[in-house]
Amino acid sequence: MATNPVWASRTKTRGMVLDMIRAARTISRVDLAAATGLTAPTISEVVRELMVDGLVVEAGLGASTGGKPPMLVQLNPAARYSVGVQLERNTCVIVLIDLAGRQIARTSFSGVASMSPEPGLSLVAAQVNAMLDSAAVDRRKVLGVGLVSYGPQDRRAGRLLTPQPTNQWLAYPVADQLAESLGLPVLLDNDAAAAAIGEYWMGAVEPHSTYGCIYMATGIGGGVVVAGEVYRGSSSNSVEIGHISMDVNGPECPCGNVGCLENYAGPSALVREALATPGLSQRLALDPTEDDFLTEFARLAAAANAGDPAARSLIERSARYLGFAAVTMTTLFDLEMVVLAGPSFAVAGSIYQSVIQQEVDRRAIVRKAHRVRVVPSVSGSDAAAIGGAVLVLQSELTVARGRSLNNPPSPAGQIALETAV
């Protein structure tokens, strides 16, 4: 069905105004008109609609510039909530945030590494329900669930296109199944892309900036955001930096490529190298039968921070590979900043940040035009889960006028892609 151009234009205007209010925290209608280029009557009408929908409230008078003090408006944080779920092999994280992006509740539990989809998603649904019950929020105000995981994915169908963590997950309808269990819309997205857009929503970047994100959990992913929108590519499977070749003669990767970054710099690769390093495995009490690479990698990272020379050598080598990947991202997209996000940066993040910054300063072709900063994520280990919840919140920016809590979207299936970023 074709999109009504008038509805689409109105929807875009509504989204732009609501996002401007979110970014400004408090702002007057006059300043909204100046910032957006819209006429004062249009701003007044859109703000009135947002107030009727309960998304925006008045916040008192601003400073006078010589005339009558302007009335300020701001988001109503309690108007809507969203859930973010980071689906991972070793650890899953679930967060609940309000319309302003503030974290209301959080829980984590062992991942789904050895589970088939049915019990794995049932566990996730139970954890989401328990968290919502504990937080005591009005479930009618929960817009939906952002389910984020590794790629590649078919976002439109809500399916993972990889046989991980087990073969049964390949092409399984994870979004529809979780939506049916929860009675809430579910949006499937890439964990790195979610982590990247979360930085924008949390106010950690300038609204019109172009920046990248390197996300490292069990694996390595990437995301790029341009002026508040995730760069998607033709199938929404872009910036998979974990699978760019670092060595054209390197070993074959399960993805089909050779010499992939993940096989040189990823946590599982480093744990395997640590196990093979004489004395290091014993010092760190690494278990060769353990498949929880995040826990084992955290031990390695902690030892590197503590000054163990063999551990630090491995972490620095990983960081140098990631530095080359950051240079590639920066060269391709002319980035202003690279954000390091995800649980694997939690312990040895300072080492990674320092080494990656050195590589970018030394090798990025844009260094003669501007400096590219390498910074830690403001959301730390929970960046992907928070970003997943943010993607759902951003769908509120473009919903049709008139959708209310009494007329919610279908409880099963994904949020329509045209309502997502």
Short mmCIF file of C-alpha atoms in Angstrom, two decimals:
data_model
loop_
_atom_site.label_atom_id
_atom_site.label_comp_id
_atom_site.label_asym_id
_atom_site.label_seq_id
_atom_site.Cartn_x
_atom_site.Cartn_y
_atom_site.Cartn_z
CA MET A 1 0.00 0.00 0.00
CA ALA A 2 1.39 3.42 -0.97
CA THR A 3 2.16 5.89 1.81
CA ASN A 4 -0.02 8.98 1.92
CA PRO A 5 2.41 11.87 1.20
CA VAL A 6 0.49 14.30 3.42
CA TRP A 7 0.52 11.80 6.31
CA ALA A 8 4.22 11.09 5.73
CA SER A 9 5.10 14.80 5.77
CA ARG A 10 3.05 15.38 8.90
CA THR A 11 4.62 12.36 10.55
CA LYS A 12 8.13 13.60 9.72
CA THR A 13 7.33 17.05 11.12
CA ARG A 14 5.95 15.58 14.32
CA GLY A 15 9.04 13.42 14.71
CA MET A 16 11.40 16.31 14.10
CA VAL A 17 9.70 18.49 16.70
CA LEU A 18 9.53 15.75 19.32
CA ASP A 19 13.19 14.87 18.79
CA MET A 20 14.15 18.54 19.09
CA ILE A 21 12.29 18.77 22.40
CA ARG A 22 14.02 15.61 23.59
CA ALA A 23 17.47 16.90 22.67
CA ALA A 24 16.91 20.34 24.19
CA ARG A 25 15.39 19.00 27.45
CA THR A 26 13.32 22.21 27.75
CA ILE A 27 12.60 24.62 24.89
CA SER A 28 10.11 27.32 23.91
CA ARG A 29 7.87 27.24 20.87
CA VAL A 30 9.73 30.27 19.49
CA ASP A 31 13.05 28.44 19.72
CA LEU A 32 11.51 25.33 18.18
CA ALA A 33 10.40 27.39 15.19
CA ALA A 34 13.87 28.91 14.84
CA ALA A 35 15.64 25.54 15.16
CA THR A 36 13.39 23.62 12.77
CA GLY A 37 12.61 26.34 10.22
CA LEU A 38 8.88 25.68 10.65
CA THR A 39 6.35 28.47 11.01
CA ALA A 40 5.09 29.50 14.45
CA PRO A 41 1.51 28.31 13.69
CA THR A 42 2.83 24.90 12.59
CA ILE A 43 4.93 24.54 15.73
CA SER A 44 1.98 25.54 17.92
CA GLU A 45 -0.26 22.96 16.26
CA VAL A 46 2.29 20.13 16.47
CA VAL A 47 3.11 20.89 20.10
CA ARG A 48 -0.62 20.94 20.90
CA GLU A 49 -1.00 17.50 19.28
CA LEU A 50 1.93 16.14 21.29
CA MET A 51 0.44 17.52 24.48
CA VAL A 52 -2.93 15.94 23.70
CA ASP A 53 -1.14 12.61 23.21
CA GLY A 54 0.53 13.11 26.59
CA LEU A 55 4.05 13.06 25.16
CA VAL A 56 4.88 16.69 25.96
CA VAL A 57 4.07 18.91 28.95
CA GLU A 58 4.63 22.57 29.77
CA ALA A 59 7.61 23.21 32.04
CA GLY A 60 7.20 26.78 33.26
CA LEU A 61 8.37 30.13 31.95
CA GLY A 62 11.74 30.76 30.35
CA ALA A 63 13.91 33.85 30.61
CA SER A 64 12.47 37.02 29.12
CA THR A 65 14.31 38.66 26.22
CA GLY A 66 12.46 41.93 26.66
CA GLY A 67 8.87 40.87 26.21
CA LYS A 68 6.60 38.29 27.78
CA PRO A 69 8.57 35.27 29.11
CA PRO A 70 8.07 32.26 26.83
CA MET A 71 6.42 29.07 28.02
CA LEU A 72 8.81 26.12 27.89
CA VAL A 73 7.86 22.58 26.93
CA GLN A 74 9.56 19.26 27.66
CA LEU A 75 9.00 15.53 27.24
CA ASN A 76 6.74 13.76 29.66
CA PRO A 77 9.10 10.89 30.63
CA ALA A 78 6.35 8.74 32.14
CA ALA A 79 4.22 8.91 28.99
CA ARG A 80 5.85 5.89 27.36
CA TYR A 81 8.35 3.15 28.15
CA SER A 82 10.29 0.65 26.11
CA VAL A 83 12.25 -2.52 26.73
CA GLY A 84 15.65 -3.39 25.31
CA VAL A 85 16.88 -7.00 25.18
CA GLN A 86 20.46 -7.88 24.33
CA LEU A 87 20.35 -11.50 23.16
CA GLU A 88 23.84 -12.94 23.52
CA ARG A 89 25.54 -16.31 23.69
CA ASN A 90 27.02 -15.85 27.15
CA THR A 91 25.05 -13.05 28.85
CA CYS A 92 21.66 -11.48 28.17
CA VAL A 93 20.76 -8.00 29.45
CA ILE A 94 17.27 -6.48 29.68
CA VAL A 95 16.57 -2.81 30.42
CA LEU A 96 13.44 -0.69 30.78
CA ILE A 97 13.73 3.00 29.90
CA ASP A 98 11.27 5.90 29.89
CA LEU A 99 10.55 8.35 27.08
CA ALA A 100 13.51 10.52 28.11
CA GLY A 101 15.85 7.53 27.88
CA ARG A 102 16.32 7.16 31.63
CA GLN A 103 16.87 3.60 32.85
CA ILE A 104 14.04 2.47 35.10
CA ALA A 105 14.98 -1.18 35.61
CA ARG A 106 17.64 -3.68 34.58
CA THR A 107 18.25 -7.41 34.82
CA SER A 108 20.77 -9.85 33.38
CA PHE A 109 21.10 -13.61 33.21
CA SER A 110 23.15 -16.34 31.58
CA GLY A 111 22.94 -16.34 27.80
CA VAL A 112 21.37 -18.78 25.39
CA ALA A 113 24.59 -20.45 24.19
CA SER A 114 23.34 -24.01 24.55
CA MET A 115 19.59 -23.39 24.11
CA SER A 116 17.37 -23.93 21.13
CA PRO A 117 15.08 -21.00 20.21
CA GLU A 118 11.90 -22.11 22.01
CA PRO A 119 13.29 -22.44 25.55
CA GLY A 120 15.70 -19.55 24.95
CA LEU A 121 12.96 -17.11 23.97
CA SER A 122 10.66 -18.43 26.70
CA LEU A 123 13.38 -17.58 29.22
CA VAL A 124 13.73 -14.08 27.75
CA ALA A 125 9.96 -13.53 27.88
CA ALA A 126 9.80 -14.66 31.50
CA GLN A 127 12.61 -12.28 32.44
CA VAL A 128 10.94 -9.36 30.65
CA ASN A 129 7.61 -10.04 32.35
CA ALA A 130 9.27 -10.32 35.76
CA MET A 131 11.08 -7.02 35.25
CA LEU A 132 7.93 -5.20 34.14
CA ASP A 133 6.03 -6.57 37.13
CA SER A 134 8.81 -5.53 39.50
CA ALA A 135 9.00 -2.02 38.01
CA ALA A 136 5.21 -1.65 38.35
CA VAL A 137 4.81 0.40 35.17
CA ASP A 138 1.52 0.59 33.33
CA ARG A 139 1.97 -2.09 30.68
CA ARG A 140 -0.28 -0.15 28.30
CA LYS A 141 2.44 2.52 28.20
CA VAL A 142 5.12 0.06 27.07
CA LEU A 143 5.63 0.69 23.36
CA GLY A 144 7.43 -2.55 22.66
CA VAL A 145 10.67 -4.50 22.83
CA GLY A 146 13.90 -3.88 20.97
CA LEU A 147 15.52 -7.31 20.55
CA VAL A 148 19.15 -6.81 19.55
CA SER A 149 21.63 -9.47 18.57
CA TYR A 150 24.50 -10.15 16.17
CA GLY A 151 24.13 -10.15 12.43
CA PRO A 152 23.42 -10.82 9.70
CA GLN A 153 19.65 -10.46 10.04
CA ASP A 154 16.45 -10.19 8.08
CA ARG A 155 14.97 -7.31 10.06
CA ARG A 156 11.75 -7.18 8.06
CA ALA A 157 10.99 -10.84 8.78
CA GLY A 158 12.45 -10.68 12.29
CA ARG A 159 14.87 -13.58 11.72
CA LEU A 160 18.54 -14.19 12.42
CA LEU A 161 20.52 -15.26 9.35
CA THR A 162 23.23 -17.09 11.25
CA PRO A 163 23.27 -20.55 12.89
CA GLN A 164 24.26 -19.09 16.25
CA PRO A 165 24.31 -19.89 19.04
CA THR A 166 23.00 -23.21 17.67
CA ASN A 167 21.89 -24.33 14.22
CA GLN A 168 18.21 -24.10 15.20
CA TRP A 169 18.39 -20.29 15.42
CA LEU A 170 19.08 -19.92 11.70
CA ALA A 171 16.02 -18.25 10.08
CA TYR A 172 13.94 -18.81 13.22
CA PRO A 173 11.21 -16.12 13.60
CA VAL A 174 12.62 -14.71 16.84
CA ALA A 175 10.72 -11.41 16.70
CA ASP A 176 7.28 -12.94 16.06
CA GLN A 177 7.82 -15.66 18.65
CA LEU A 178 8.88 -13.24 21.38
CA ALA A 179 6.07 -10.83 20.46
CA GLU A 180 3.51 -13.61 20.77
CA SER A 181 4.86 -14.61 24.17
CA LEU A 182 4.87 -11.05 25.53
CA GLY A 183 1.86 -9.52 23.81
CA LEU A 184 4.08 -6.60 22.79
CA PRO A 185 5.52 -5.51 19.44
CA VAL A 186 9.12 -6.64 18.91
CA LEU A 187 11.71 -4.94 16.72
CA LEU A 188 14.76 -7.00 15.77
CA ASP A 189 17.98 -5.10 15.17
CA ASN A 190 21.75 -5.40 15.16
CA ASP A 191 23.42 -4.99 18.56
CA ALA A 192 26.19 -2.71 17.25
CA ALA A 193 23.74 -0.46 15.38
CA ALA A 194 21.60 -0.25 18.52
CA ALA A 195 24.61 0.64 20.68
CA ALA A 196 25.53 3.37 18.19
CA ILE A 197 22.14 5.07 18.13
CA GLY A 198 21.90 4.85 21.91
CA GLU A 199 24.78 7.34 22.16
CA TYR A 200 22.74 9.86 20.17
CA TRP A 201 19.64 9.46 22.30
CA MET A 202 21.61 9.72 25.54
CA GLY A 203 23.01 13.08 24.43
CA ALA A 204 26.63 11.93 24.15
CA VAL A 205 27.10 13.25 20.61
CA GLU A 206 26.23 16.38 18.68
CA PRO A 207 22.86 16.07 16.88
CA HIS A 208 24.31 16.47 13.37
CA SER A 209 27.55 14.54 13.83
CA THR A 210 28.73 11.47 11.94
CA TYR A 211 30.25 8.87 14.22
CA GLY A 212 30.96 5.17 14.38
CA CYS A 213 30.66 2.52 17.04
CA ILE A 214 32.79 -0.57 17.58
CA TYR A 215 30.78 -3.03 19.64
CA MET A 216 32.50 -5.98 21.27
CA ALA A 217 30.74 -8.67 23.26
CA THR A 218 31.48 -12.30 22.35
CA GLY A 219 32.01 -11.07 18.78
CA ILE A 220 32.77 -7.74 17.11
CA GLY A 221 30.32 -5.52 15.26
CA GLY A 222 30.09 -1.95 14.02
CA GLY A 223 27.59 0.80 13.43
CA VAL A 224 27.58 4.28 11.89
CA VAL A 225 25.16 7.09 12.70
CA VAL A 226 24.68 10.13 10.46
CA ALA A 227 22.75 13.07 11.94
CA GLY A 228 20.80 10.83 14.28
CA GLU A 229 20.03 8.04 11.80
CA VAL A 230 21.70 4.65 11.58
CA TYR A 231 23.37 3.94 8.27
CA ARG A 232 21.60 0.78 7.10
CA GLY A 233 22.73 -0.34 3.67
CA SER A 234 20.52 -2.25 1.23
CA SER A 235 19.53 -5.01 3.68
CA SER A 236 20.28 -3.31 7.02
CA ASN A 237 23.40 -5.43 7.47
CA SER A 238 26.02 -2.72 7.18
CA VAL A 239 29.36 -2.01 8.91
CA GLU A 240 30.02 -5.62 9.98
CA ILE A 241 33.62 -4.78 10.80
CA GLY A 242 34.15 -8.06 12.63
CA HIS A 243 34.16 -9.70 9.21
CA ILE A 244 36.45 -7.45 7.22
CA SER A 245 39.65 -9.18 6.13
CA MET A 246 42.80 -8.37 8.05
CA ASP A 247 44.75 -10.98 6.08
CA VAL A 248 43.74 -12.12 2.59
CA ASN A 249 45.71 -15.31 3.22
CA GLY A 250 44.22 -15.83 6.67
CA PRO A 251 42.09 -18.73 7.90
CA GLU A 252 38.58 -19.21 6.60
CA CYS A 253 35.87 -17.79 8.85
CA PRO A 254 32.45 -19.45 9.36
CA CYS A 255 30.97 -16.36 7.67
CA GLY A 256 32.62 -17.44 4.39
CA ASN A 257 35.29 -14.74 4.31
CA VAL A 258 38.98 -15.24 5.16
CA GLY A 259 41.22 -13.51 7.71
CA CYS A 260 38.31 -11.85 9.52
CA LEU A 261 39.04 -9.29 12.24
CA GLU A 262 37.00 -11.24 14.79
CA ASN A 263 39.37 -14.20 14.46
CA TYR A 264 42.35 -12.03 15.43
CA ALA A 265 40.93 -9.50 17.90
CA GLY A 266 37.75 -11.02 19.31
CA PRO A 267 37.40 -12.34 22.88
CA SER A 268 37.17 -15.99 21.85
CA ALA A 269 40.35 -15.69 19.76
CA LEU A 270 42.23 -14.07 22.64
CA VAL A 271 41.06 -16.66 25.15
CA ARG A 272 42.27 -19.43 22.84
CA GLU A 273 45.65 -17.69 22.52
CA ALA A 274 45.84 -17.25 26.30
CA LEU A 275 45.17 -20.95 26.77
CA ALA A 276 48.06 -21.72 24.44
CA THR A 277 50.47 -19.26 26.12
CA PRO A 278 52.81 -21.10 28.51
CA GLY A 279 52.13 -20.14 32.12
CA LEU A 280 49.39 -17.60 31.36
CA SER A 281 46.54 -20.08 31.37
CA GLN A 282 47.63 -21.42 34.75
CA ARG A 283 48.10 -17.94 36.27
CA LEU A 284 44.60 -16.91 35.20
CA ALA A 285 43.00 -20.28 36.02
CA LEU A 286 41.47 -20.41 32.54
CA ASP A 287 39.28 -23.43 31.85
CA PRO A 288 39.84 -24.99 28.40
CA THR A 289 36.38 -26.59 28.53
CA GLU A 290 34.58 -23.32 29.35
CA ASP A 291 32.48 -21.87 26.52
CA ASP A 292 31.67 -18.64 28.39
CA PHE A 293 34.23 -16.54 26.55
CA LEU A 294 33.08 -13.28 28.16
CA THR A 295 33.97 -14.49 31.66
CA GLU A 296 37.32 -15.93 30.57
CA PHE A 297 38.11 -12.81 28.56
CA ALA A 298 37.34 -10.62 31.59
CA ARG A 299 40.02 -12.52 33.53
CA LEU A 300 42.50 -11.91 30.75
CA ALA A 301 41.61 -8.21 30.57
CA ALA A 302 41.87 -7.82 34.36
CA ALA A 303 45.33 -9.39 34.29
CA ALA A 304 46.37 -6.98 31.52
CA ASN A 305 45.19 -4.05 33.65
CA ALA A 306 47.13 -5.43 36.60
CA GLY A 307 50.35 -5.47 34.60
CA ASP A 308 50.72 -9.11 33.55
CA PRO A 309 53.03 -8.73 30.52
CA ALA A 310 51.71 -11.71 28.55
CA ALA A 311 48.07 -10.71 29.11
CA ARG A 312 48.76 -7.09 28.25
CA SER A 313 50.57 -8.11 25.08
CA LEU A 314 47.50 -10.04 23.91
CA ILE A 315 45.10 -7.18 24.73
CA GLU A 316 47.31 -4.59 23.03
CA ARG A 317 47.59 -6.74 19.92
CA SER A 318 43.79 -7.07 19.85
CA ALA A 319 43.50 -3.30 20.27
CA ARG A 320 45.90 -2.69 17.41
CA TYR A 321 43.81 -4.84 15.07
CA LEU A 322 40.74 -2.91 16.19
CA GLY A 323 42.66 0.28 15.57
CA PHE A 324 43.16 -0.72 11.95
CA ALA A 325 39.43 -1.48 11.72
CA ALA A 326 38.64 1.95 13.20
CA VAL A 327 40.88 3.56 10.58
CA THR A 328 38.95 1.69 7.86
CA MET A 329 35.61 2.90 9.26
CA THR A 330 36.91 6.44 9.53
CA THR A 331 38.24 6.40 5.97
CA LEU A 332 34.99 5.04 4.53
CA PHE A 333 32.59 7.31 6.42
CA ASP A 334 34.70 10.38 7.36
CA LEU A 335 33.84 9.95 11.04
CA GLU A 336 34.21 12.57 13.75
CA MET A 337 34.27 10.04 16.57
CA VAL A 338 34.54 6.31 17.26
CA VAL A 339 32.64 4.97 20.29
CA LEU A 340 33.77 1.78 22.04
CA ALA A 341 30.78 -0.10 23.44
CA GLY A 342 29.91 -3.51 24.84
CA PRO A 343 30.85 -5.77 27.74
CA SER A 344 34.26 -6.77 26.38
CA PHE A 345 35.48 -3.17 26.69
CA ALA A 346 34.32 -2.96 30.30
CA VAL A 347 37.52 -4.16 31.98
CA ALA A 348 40.40 -3.21 29.68
CA GLY A 349 38.65 -0.33 27.94
CA SER A 350 41.38 2.17 28.78
CA ILE A 351 44.01 0.03 27.03
CA TYR A 352 41.81 -0.37 23.96
CA GLN A 353 40.95 3.33 23.88
CA SER A 354 44.59 4.40 24.08
CA VAL A 355 45.88 2.02 21.41
CA ILE A 356 42.97 2.58 19.00
CA GLN A 357 43.36 6.35 19.38
CA GLN A 358 47.05 6.03 18.53
CA GLU A 359 46.27 4.08 15.36
CA VAL A 360 43.58 6.52 14.25
CA ASP A 361 45.83 9.52 14.94
CA ARG A 362 48.64 7.90 12.97
CA ARG A 363 46.82 6.39 9.99
CA ALA A 364 43.38 7.94 9.36
CA ILE A 365 43.48 9.87 6.10
CA VAL A 366 41.11 12.53 7.48
CA ARG A 367 43.56 13.42 10.29
CA LYS A 368 44.79 16.34 8.19
CA ALA A 369 41.26 17.76 8.08
CA HIS A 370 40.09 17.01 11.61
CA ARG A 371 40.91 14.84 14.60
CA VAL A 372 38.87 11.69 15.19
CA ARG A 373 38.20 11.04 18.87
CA VAL A 374 37.99 7.52 20.31
CA VAL A 375 35.74 7.49 23.38
CA PRO A 376 34.03 4.96 25.67
CA SER A 377 30.27 4.52 25.44
CA VAL A 378 28.20 6.41 28.01
CA SER A 379 26.15 3.22 28.41
CA GLY A 380 29.10 0.87 28.95
CA SER A 381 28.33 -2.84 28.97
CA ASP A 382 24.58 -2.24 28.53
CA ALA A 383 24.94 -0.12 25.38
CA ALA A 384 23.22 -2.62 23.06
CA ALA A 385 20.26 -3.26 25.35
CA ILE A 386 19.75 0.46 25.96
CA GLY A 387 20.08 1.10 22.24
CA GLY A 388 17.45 -1.54 21.51
CA ALA A 389 15.03 0.23 23.83
CA VAL A 390 15.94 3.55 22.19
CA LEU A 391 15.10 2.20 18.73
CA VAL A 392 11.62 1.40 19.97
CA LEU A 393 11.28 4.87 21.51
CA GLN A 394 12.32 6.44 18.23
CA SER A 395 9.45 4.64 16.56
CA GLU A 396 7.23 6.93 18.64
CA LEU A 397 8.68 9.88 16.76
CA THR A 398 6.96 8.82 13.55
CA VAL A 399 3.70 7.18 14.60
CA ALA A 400 0.51 8.33 13.02
CA ARG A 401 -1.47 11.06 14.73
CA GLY A 402 -4.28 9.46 16.67
CA ARG A 403 -2.61 6.24 17.77
CA SER A 404 -3.16 6.10 21.48
CA LEU A 405 -2.77 3.70 24.35
CA ASN A 406 -6.33 2.63 23.69
CA ASN A 407 -5.45 1.93 20.06
CA PRO A 408 -2.01 0.31 20.23
CA PRO A 409 -0.26 -1.53 17.41
CA SER A 410 -0.86 -5.23 16.99
CA PRO A 411 0.60 -7.12 19.97
CA ALA A 412 2.18 -9.73 17.69
CA GLY A 413 4.88 -9.20 15.15
CA GLN A 414 7.44 -6.49 14.57
CA ILE A 415 7.00 -2.79 14.71
CA ALA A 416 6.72 -1.76 11.08
CA LEU A 417 10.06 -0.77 9.61
CA GLU A 418 8.67 2.54 8.39
CA THR A 419 8.17 3.53 12.05
CA ALA A 420 11.73 2.70 13.00
CA VAL A 421 14.87 4.71 12.51
#
